[in-house]
Tab-separated table of C-alpha atoms in Angstrom:
chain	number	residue	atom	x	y	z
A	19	UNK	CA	-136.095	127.099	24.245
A	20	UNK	CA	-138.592	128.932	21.683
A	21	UNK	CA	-140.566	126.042	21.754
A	22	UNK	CA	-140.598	125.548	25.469
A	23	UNK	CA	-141.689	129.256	25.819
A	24	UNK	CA	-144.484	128.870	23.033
A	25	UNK	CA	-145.588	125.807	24.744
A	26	UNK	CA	-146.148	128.018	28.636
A	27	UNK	CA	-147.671	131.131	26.983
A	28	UNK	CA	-150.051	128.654	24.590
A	29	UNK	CA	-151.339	126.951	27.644
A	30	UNK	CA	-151.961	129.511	29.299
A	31	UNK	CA	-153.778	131.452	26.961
A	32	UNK	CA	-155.697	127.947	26.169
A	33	UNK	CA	-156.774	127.892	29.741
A	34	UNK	CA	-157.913	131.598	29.849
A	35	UNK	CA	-159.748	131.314	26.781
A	36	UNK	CA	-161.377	128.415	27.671
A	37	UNK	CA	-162.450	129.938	31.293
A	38	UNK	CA	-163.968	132.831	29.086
A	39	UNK	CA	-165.745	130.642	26.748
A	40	UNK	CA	-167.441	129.117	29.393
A	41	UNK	CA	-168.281	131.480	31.467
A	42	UNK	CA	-170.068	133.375	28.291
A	43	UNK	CA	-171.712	129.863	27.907
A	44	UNK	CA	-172.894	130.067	31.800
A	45	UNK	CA	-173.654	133.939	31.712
A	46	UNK	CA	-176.508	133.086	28.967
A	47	UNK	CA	-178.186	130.734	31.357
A	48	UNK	CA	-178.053	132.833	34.932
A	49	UNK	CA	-180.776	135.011	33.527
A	50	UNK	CA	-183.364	132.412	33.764
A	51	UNK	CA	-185.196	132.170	37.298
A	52	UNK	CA	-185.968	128.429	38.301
A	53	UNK	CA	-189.237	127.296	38.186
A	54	UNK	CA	-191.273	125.916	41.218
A	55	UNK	CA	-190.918	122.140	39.348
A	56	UNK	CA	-187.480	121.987	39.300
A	57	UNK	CA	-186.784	123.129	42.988
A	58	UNK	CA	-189.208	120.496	43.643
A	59	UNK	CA	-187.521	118.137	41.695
A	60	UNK	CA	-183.731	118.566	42.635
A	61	UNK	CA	-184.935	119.318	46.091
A	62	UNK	CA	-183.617	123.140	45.628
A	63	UNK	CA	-184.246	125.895	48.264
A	64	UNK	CA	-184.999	129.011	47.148
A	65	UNK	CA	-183.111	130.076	43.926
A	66	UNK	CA	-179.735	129.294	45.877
A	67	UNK	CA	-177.838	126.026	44.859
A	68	UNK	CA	-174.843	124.289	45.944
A	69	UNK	CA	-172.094	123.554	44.249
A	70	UNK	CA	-172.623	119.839	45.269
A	71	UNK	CA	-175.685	119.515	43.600
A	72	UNK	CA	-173.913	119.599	40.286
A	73	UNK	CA	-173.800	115.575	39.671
A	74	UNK	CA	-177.337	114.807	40.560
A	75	UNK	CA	-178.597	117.627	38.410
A	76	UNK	CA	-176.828	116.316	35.632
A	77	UNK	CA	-178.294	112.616	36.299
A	78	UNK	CA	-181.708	114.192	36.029
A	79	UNK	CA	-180.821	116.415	32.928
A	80	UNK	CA	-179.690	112.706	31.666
A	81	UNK	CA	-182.765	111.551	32.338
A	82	UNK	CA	-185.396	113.708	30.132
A	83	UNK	CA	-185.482	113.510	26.818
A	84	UNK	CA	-182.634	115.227	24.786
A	85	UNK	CA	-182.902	118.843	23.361
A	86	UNK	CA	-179.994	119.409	21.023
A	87	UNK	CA	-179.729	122.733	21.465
A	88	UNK	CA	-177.709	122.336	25.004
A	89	UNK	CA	-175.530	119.498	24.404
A	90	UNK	CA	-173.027	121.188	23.559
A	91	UNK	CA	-172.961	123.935	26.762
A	92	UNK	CA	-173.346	120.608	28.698
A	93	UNK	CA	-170.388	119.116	27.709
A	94	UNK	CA	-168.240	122.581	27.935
A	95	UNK	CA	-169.733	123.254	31.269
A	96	UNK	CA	-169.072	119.951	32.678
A	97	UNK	CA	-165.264	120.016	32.075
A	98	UNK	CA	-165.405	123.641	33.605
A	99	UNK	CA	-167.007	122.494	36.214
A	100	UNK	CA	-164.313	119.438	37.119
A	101	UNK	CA	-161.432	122.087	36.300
A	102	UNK	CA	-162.974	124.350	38.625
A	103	UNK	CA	-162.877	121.771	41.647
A	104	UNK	CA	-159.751	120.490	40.858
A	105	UNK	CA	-158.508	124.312	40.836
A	106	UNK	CA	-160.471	124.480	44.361
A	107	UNK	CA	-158.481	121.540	45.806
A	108	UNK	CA	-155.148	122.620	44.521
A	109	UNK	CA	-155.310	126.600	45.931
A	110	UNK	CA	-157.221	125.811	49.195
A	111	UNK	CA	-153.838	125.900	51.471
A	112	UNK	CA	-151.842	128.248	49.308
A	113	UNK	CA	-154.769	130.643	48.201
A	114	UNK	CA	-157.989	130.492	50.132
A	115	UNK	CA	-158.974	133.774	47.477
A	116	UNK	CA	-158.347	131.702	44.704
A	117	UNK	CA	-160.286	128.511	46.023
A	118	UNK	CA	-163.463	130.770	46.857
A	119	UNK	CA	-163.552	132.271	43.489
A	120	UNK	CA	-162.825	128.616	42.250
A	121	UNK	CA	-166.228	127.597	44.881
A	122	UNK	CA	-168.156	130.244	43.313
A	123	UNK	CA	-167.548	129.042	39.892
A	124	UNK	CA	-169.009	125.738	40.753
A	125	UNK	CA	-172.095	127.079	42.245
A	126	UNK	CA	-172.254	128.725	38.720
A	127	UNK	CA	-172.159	125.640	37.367
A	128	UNK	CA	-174.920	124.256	39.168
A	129	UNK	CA	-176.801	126.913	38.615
A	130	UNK	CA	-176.520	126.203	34.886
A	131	UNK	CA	-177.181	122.623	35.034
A	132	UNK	CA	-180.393	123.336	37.241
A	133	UNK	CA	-181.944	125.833	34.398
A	134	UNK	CA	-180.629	123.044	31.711
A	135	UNK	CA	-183.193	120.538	33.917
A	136	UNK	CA	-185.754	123.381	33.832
A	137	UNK	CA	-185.501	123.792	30.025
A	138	UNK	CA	-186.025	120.131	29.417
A	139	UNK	CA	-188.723	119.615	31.492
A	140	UNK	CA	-190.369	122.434	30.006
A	141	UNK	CA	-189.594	120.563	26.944
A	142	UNK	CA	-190.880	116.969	27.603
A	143	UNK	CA	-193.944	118.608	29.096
A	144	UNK	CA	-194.852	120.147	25.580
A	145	UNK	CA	-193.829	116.843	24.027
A	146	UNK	CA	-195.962	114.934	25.996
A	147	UNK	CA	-198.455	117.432	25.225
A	148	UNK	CA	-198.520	117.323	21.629
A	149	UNK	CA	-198.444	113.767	21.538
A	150	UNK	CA	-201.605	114.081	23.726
A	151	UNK	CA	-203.455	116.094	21.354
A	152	UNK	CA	-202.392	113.903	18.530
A	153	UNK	CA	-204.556	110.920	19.949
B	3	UNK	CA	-152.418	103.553	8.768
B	4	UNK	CA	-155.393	105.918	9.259
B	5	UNK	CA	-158.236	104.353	11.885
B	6	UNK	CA	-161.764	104.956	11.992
B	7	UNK	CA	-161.507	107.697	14.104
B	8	UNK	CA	-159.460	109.539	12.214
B	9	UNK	CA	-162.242	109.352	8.978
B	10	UNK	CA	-164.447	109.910	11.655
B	11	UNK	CA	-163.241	113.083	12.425
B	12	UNK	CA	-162.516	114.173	8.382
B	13	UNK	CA	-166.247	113.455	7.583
B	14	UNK	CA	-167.395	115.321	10.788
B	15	UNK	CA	-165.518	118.458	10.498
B	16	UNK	CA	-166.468	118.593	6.858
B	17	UNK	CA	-170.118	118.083	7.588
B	18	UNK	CA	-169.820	120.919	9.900
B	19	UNK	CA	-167.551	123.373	7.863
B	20	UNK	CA	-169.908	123.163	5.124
B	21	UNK	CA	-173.236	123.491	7.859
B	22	UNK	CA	-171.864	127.141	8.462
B	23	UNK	CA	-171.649	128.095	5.283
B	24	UNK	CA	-175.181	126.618	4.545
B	25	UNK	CA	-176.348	128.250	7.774
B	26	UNK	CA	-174.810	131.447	7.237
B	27	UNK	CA	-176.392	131.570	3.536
B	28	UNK	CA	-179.413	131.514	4.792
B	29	UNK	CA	-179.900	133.346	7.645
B	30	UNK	CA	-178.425	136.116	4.976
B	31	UNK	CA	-175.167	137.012	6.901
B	32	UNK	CA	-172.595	135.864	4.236
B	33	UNK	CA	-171.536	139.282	3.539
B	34	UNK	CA	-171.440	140.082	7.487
B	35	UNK	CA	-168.543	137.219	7.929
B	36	UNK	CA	-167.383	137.231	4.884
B	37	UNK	CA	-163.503	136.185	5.303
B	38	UNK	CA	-165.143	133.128	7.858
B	39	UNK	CA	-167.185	132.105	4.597
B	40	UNK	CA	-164.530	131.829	2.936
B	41	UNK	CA	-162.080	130.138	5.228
B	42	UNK	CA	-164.855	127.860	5.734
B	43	UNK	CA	-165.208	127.144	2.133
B	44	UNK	CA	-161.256	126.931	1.839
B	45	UNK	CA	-161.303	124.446	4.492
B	46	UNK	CA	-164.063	122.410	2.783
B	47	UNK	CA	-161.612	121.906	-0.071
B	48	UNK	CA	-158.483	120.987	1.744
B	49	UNK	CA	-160.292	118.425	3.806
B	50	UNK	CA	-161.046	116.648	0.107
B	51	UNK	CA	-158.182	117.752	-0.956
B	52	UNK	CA	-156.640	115.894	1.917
B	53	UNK	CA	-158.495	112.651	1.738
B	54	UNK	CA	-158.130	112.455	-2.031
B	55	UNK	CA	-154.196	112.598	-1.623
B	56	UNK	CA	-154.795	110.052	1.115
B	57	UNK	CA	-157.069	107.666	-1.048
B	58	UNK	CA	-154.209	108.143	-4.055
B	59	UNK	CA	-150.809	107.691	-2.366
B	60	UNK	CA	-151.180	106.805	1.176
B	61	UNK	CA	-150.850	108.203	4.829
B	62	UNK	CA	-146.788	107.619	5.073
B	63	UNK	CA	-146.597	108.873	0.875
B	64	UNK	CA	-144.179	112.262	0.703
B	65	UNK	CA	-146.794	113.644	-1.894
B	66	UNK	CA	-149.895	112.985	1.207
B	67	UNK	CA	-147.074	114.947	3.480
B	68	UNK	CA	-147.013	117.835	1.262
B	69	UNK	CA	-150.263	118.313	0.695
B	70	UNK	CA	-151.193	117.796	4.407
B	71	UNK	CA	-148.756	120.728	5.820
B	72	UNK	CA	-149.044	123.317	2.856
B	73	UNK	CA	-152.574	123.019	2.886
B	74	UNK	CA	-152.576	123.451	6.278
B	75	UNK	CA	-150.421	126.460	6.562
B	76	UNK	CA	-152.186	128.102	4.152
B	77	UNK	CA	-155.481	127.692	5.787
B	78	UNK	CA	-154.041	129.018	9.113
B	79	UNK	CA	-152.867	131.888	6.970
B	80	UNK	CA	-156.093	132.412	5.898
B	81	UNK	CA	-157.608	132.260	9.171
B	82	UNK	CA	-155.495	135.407	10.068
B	83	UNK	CA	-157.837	137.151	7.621
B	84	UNK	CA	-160.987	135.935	9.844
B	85	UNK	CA	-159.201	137.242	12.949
B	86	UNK	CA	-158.325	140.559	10.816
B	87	UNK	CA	-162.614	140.281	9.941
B	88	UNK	CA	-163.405	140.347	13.521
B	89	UNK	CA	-160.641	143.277	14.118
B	90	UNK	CA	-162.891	145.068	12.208
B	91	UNK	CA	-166.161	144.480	13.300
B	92	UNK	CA	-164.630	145.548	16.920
B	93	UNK	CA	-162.943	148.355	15.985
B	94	UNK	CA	-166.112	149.609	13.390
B	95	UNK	CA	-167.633	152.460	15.553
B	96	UNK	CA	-164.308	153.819	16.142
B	97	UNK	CA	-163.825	154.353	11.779
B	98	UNK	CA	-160.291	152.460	11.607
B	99	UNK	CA	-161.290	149.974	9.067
B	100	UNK	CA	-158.597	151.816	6.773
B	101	UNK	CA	-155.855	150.786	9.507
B	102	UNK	CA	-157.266	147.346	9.906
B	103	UNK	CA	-156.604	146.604	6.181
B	104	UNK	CA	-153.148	147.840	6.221
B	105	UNK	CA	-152.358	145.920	9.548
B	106	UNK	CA	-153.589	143.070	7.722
B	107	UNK	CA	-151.379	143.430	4.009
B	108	UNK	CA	-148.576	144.241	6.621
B	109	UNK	CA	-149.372	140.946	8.780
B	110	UNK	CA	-150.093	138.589	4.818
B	111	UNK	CA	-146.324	140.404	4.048
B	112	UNK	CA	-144.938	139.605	7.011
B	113	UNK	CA	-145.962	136.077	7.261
B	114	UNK	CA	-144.743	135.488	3.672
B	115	UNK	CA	-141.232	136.992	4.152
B	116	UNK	CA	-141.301	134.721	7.804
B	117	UNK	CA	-142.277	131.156	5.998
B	118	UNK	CA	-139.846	132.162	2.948
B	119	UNK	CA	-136.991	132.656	5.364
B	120	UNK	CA	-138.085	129.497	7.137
B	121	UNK	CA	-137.779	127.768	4.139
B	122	UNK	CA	-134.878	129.108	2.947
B	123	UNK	CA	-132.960	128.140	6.331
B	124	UNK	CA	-133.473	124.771	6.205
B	125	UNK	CA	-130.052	122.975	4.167
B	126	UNK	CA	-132.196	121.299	1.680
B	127	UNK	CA	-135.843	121.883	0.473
B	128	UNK	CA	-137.397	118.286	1.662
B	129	UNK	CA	-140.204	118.405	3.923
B	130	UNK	CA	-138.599	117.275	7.281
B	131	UNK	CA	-141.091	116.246	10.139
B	132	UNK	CA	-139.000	119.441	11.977
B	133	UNK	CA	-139.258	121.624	9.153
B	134	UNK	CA	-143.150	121.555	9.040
B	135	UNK	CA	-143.902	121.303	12.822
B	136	UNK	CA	-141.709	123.830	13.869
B	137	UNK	CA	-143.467	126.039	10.974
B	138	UNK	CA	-146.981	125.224	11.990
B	139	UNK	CA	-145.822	126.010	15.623
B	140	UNK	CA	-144.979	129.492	14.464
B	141	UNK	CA	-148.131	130.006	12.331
B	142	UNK	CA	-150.507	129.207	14.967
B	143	UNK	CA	-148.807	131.216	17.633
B	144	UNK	CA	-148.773	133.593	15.766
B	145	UNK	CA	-152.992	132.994	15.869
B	146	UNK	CA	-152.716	132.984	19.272
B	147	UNK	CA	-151.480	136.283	20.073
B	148	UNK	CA	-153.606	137.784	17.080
B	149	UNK	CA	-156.499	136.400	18.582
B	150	UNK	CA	-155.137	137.199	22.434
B	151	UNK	CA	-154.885	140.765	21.346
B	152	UNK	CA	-158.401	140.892	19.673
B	153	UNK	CA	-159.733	139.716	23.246
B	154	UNK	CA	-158.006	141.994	24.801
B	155	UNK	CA	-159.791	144.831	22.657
B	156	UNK	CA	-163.181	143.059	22.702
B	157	UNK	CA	-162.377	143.300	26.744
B	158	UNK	CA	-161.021	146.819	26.885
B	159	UNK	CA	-164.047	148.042	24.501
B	160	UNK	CA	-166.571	146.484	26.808
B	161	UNK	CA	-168.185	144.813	23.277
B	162	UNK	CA	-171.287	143.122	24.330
B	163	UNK	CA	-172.403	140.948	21.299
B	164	UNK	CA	-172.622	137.688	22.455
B	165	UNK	CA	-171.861	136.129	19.132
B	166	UNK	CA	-168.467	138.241	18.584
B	167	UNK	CA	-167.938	137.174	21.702
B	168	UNK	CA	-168.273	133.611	21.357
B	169	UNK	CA	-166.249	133.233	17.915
B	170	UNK	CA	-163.500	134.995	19.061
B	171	UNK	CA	-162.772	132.693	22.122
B	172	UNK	CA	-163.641	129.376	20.261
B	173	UNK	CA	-160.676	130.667	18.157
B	174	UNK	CA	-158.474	131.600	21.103
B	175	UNK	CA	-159.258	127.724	21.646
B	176	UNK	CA	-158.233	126.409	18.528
B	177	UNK	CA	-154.717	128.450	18.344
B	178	UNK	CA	-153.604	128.077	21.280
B	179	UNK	CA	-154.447	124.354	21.481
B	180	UNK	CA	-152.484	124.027	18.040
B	181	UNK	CA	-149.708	126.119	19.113
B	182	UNK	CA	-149.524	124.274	22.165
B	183	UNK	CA	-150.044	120.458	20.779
B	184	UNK	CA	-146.973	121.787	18.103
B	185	UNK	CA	-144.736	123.179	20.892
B	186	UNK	CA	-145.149	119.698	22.769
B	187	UNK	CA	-144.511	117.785	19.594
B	188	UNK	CA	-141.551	119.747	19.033
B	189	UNK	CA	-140.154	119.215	22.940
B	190	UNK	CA	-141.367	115.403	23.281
B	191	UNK	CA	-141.334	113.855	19.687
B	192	UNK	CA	-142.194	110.854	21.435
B	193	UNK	CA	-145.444	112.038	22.763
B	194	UNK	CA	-146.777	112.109	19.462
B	195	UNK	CA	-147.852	108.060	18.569
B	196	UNK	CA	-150.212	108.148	21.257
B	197	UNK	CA	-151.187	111.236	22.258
B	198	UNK	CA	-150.267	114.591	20.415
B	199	UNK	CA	-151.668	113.396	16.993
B	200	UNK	CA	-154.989	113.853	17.992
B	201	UNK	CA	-154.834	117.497	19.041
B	202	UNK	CA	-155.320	118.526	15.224
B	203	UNK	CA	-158.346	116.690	14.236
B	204	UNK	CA	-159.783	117.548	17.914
B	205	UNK	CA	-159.198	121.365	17.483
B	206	UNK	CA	-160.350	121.037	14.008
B	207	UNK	CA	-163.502	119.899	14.929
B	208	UNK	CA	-164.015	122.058	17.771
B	209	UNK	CA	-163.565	125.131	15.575
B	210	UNK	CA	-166.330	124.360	13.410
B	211	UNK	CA	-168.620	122.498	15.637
B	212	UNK	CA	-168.172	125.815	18.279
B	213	UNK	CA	-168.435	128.686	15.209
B	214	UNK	CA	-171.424	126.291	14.254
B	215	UNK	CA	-173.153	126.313	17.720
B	216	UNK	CA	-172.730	130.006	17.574
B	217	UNK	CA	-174.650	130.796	14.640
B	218	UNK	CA	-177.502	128.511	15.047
B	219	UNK	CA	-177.778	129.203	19.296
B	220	UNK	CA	-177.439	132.729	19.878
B	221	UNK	CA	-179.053	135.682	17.495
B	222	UNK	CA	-177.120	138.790	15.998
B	223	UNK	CA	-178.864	140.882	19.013
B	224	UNK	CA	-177.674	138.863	21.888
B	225	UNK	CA	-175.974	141.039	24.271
B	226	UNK	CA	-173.769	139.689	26.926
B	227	UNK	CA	-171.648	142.110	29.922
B	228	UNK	CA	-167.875	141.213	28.899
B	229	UNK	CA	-166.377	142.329	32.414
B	230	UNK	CA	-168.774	138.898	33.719
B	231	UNK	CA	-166.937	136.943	31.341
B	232	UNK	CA	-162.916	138.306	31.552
B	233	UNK	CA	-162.845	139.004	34.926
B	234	UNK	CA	-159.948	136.841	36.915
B	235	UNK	CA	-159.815	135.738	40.027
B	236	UNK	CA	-157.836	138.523	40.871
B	237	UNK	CA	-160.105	141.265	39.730
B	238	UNK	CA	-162.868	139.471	40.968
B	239	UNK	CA	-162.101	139.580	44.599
B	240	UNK	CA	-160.733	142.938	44.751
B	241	UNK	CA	-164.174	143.948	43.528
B	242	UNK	CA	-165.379	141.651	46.294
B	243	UNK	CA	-163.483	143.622	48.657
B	244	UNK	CA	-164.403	146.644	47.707
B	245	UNK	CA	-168.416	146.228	47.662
């Protein structure tokens, strides 16, 4: 019984801390504006994304060359993301509330993974650079 | 029999437990997180500890047994004191470090009078596979509603340093993942062959790796609005409503 009770109020407090975790990972990135490249790039209109966009921004963050600094907020932000959607899909009958929030969490996500692009494409431009002015 | 993985994970999380200690050394904040400097150091010499008992009388040896659960209780004991470090820093502009260090003799007393009684409960003093995972169940949820209550402050006192923040939650991770990989264990013994064993060395390397990420990522001045982060669905659309 004790353990049954620690096990519900553990996971539960697991899941809220991990929300807040990576949301404070998110919040860090949402006060970056996108740059004319990237909008270009992952065809974005505007500074708006959709929550869609979230896999093919990824595949192009894939694609440039790695900066270890955002690995790690990748990964975290990644698993939010799918929680997120699979949150979405469970609440949409029985709590349309719940499912926006869920919608609007994704669209954070993107958001994040669109600034992640910018940063490495910043990145590989000053690489390429340097290696430029090496030759 | 141990598997790569599991060395694997030993070598990673003590690459990474002694990286924050480097890390902290030199960016001069030792004395700032003092108790996590420690814990970290503590946690550097259990993990040898650990694998030297392991290399000497192997993984199914009641001598590796002992030395993997004591040593592990006493480092989540110790982490109570990094949760008691953070208490402090939160509750510093309000001038109750003087209650914070009784709180925390109180919470070392009480912990030692709870495993003691623990101990003295069960019929004989063998370590029993229910003895020490019911025990580590306790410890760590006891972490998790230390650390549940610290968010709850860091919330309440709308504290905006990003890397208090950060370290706080990653540890809300770790103990309730613990707790919760224990509690299971506990219910379903059966779960444990192929799933629940790898709970520990996972939230054991997350700890690190995320207290890690911290320190190198985001400066002391970072500043980050705490009602963006803690705000539940709940909250959220009631302020929704209301704008």
């Amino acid at each position: 019984m004790i353990a049954a009770l620690i096990c519900v109020i553990s996971v539960a407090a697991l899941l809220q801390f991990f929300v807040s975790y990576s949301r404070s990972v998110i919040a860090a990135y949402q006060k970056s504006e996108l740059s004319e490249q990237v909008r270009e790039v992952a065809r974005i209109e505007g500074q708006q994304v959709r929550s869609e966009q979230f896999g093919q921004l990824v595949q192009l963050v894939r694609l440039c060359p790695q900066k270890s600094d955002d690995q790690g907020d990748l990964a975290v932000v990644r698993i939010y993301y799918g929680m997120m959607g699979w949150l979405g899909a469970l609440a949409r009958s029985v709590a349309p509330g719940v499912c926006k929030w869920a919608e609007r969490e994704r669209v954070n996500c993107t958001y994040f993974a669109a600034v992640a692009l910018d940063r490495r494409i910043a990145y590989s431009r000053a690489l390429l650079a340097q290696q430029m002015s090496e030759h | 029999m141990l598997g790569p993985l599991d060395y694997g994970f030993s070598i990673l999380s003590l690459m990474i437990e002694a990286y924050v200690v480097v890390c902290l050394c030199v960016s001069k904040n030792y004395l700032r997180y003092l108790s996590l400097n420690i814990y970290m150091l503590a946690a550097v010499g259990v993990t040898i500890g650990q694998d030297v008992a392991l290399l000497h009388f192997g993984v199914s040896s009641q001598v590796y047994g002992y030395v993997y659960y004591y040593t592990d209780a006493l480092l989540t004991i110790s982490l109570f004191f990094v949760i008691m470090g953070f208490y402090q820093q939160v509750f510093h502009q309000m001038g109750v470090g003087k209650y914070v260090r009784w709180a925390s003799i109180l919470l070392l007393s009480a912990t030692a009078l709870f495993s003691y009684l623990v101990v003295r409960r069960m019929p004989s003093h063998h370590l029993t596979n229910r003895f020490v995972v019911e025990m580590s169940q306790n410890l760590y949820f006891v972490g998790v509603v230390l650390t549940y209550l610290l968010w709850g402050a860091v919330v309440k006192l709308r504290e905006t340093r990003t890397r208090l923040i950060q370290l706080v939650l990653a540890l809300g991770i770790f103990f309730s993942s613990e707790a919760a990989g224990y509690a299971l264990r506990n219910l379903f013994p059966g779960l444990e062959a192929n799933f629940l064993k790898w709970v520990p060395p996972i939230a054991g390397t997350f700890l690190p790796l995320a207290w890690a990420y911290t320190f190198t990522r985001i400066p002391e001045q970072a500043r980050l609005e705490t009602a963006r982060v803690a705000r539940v669905p709940a909250q959220q659309l009631t302020a929704h409503q209301h704008s």
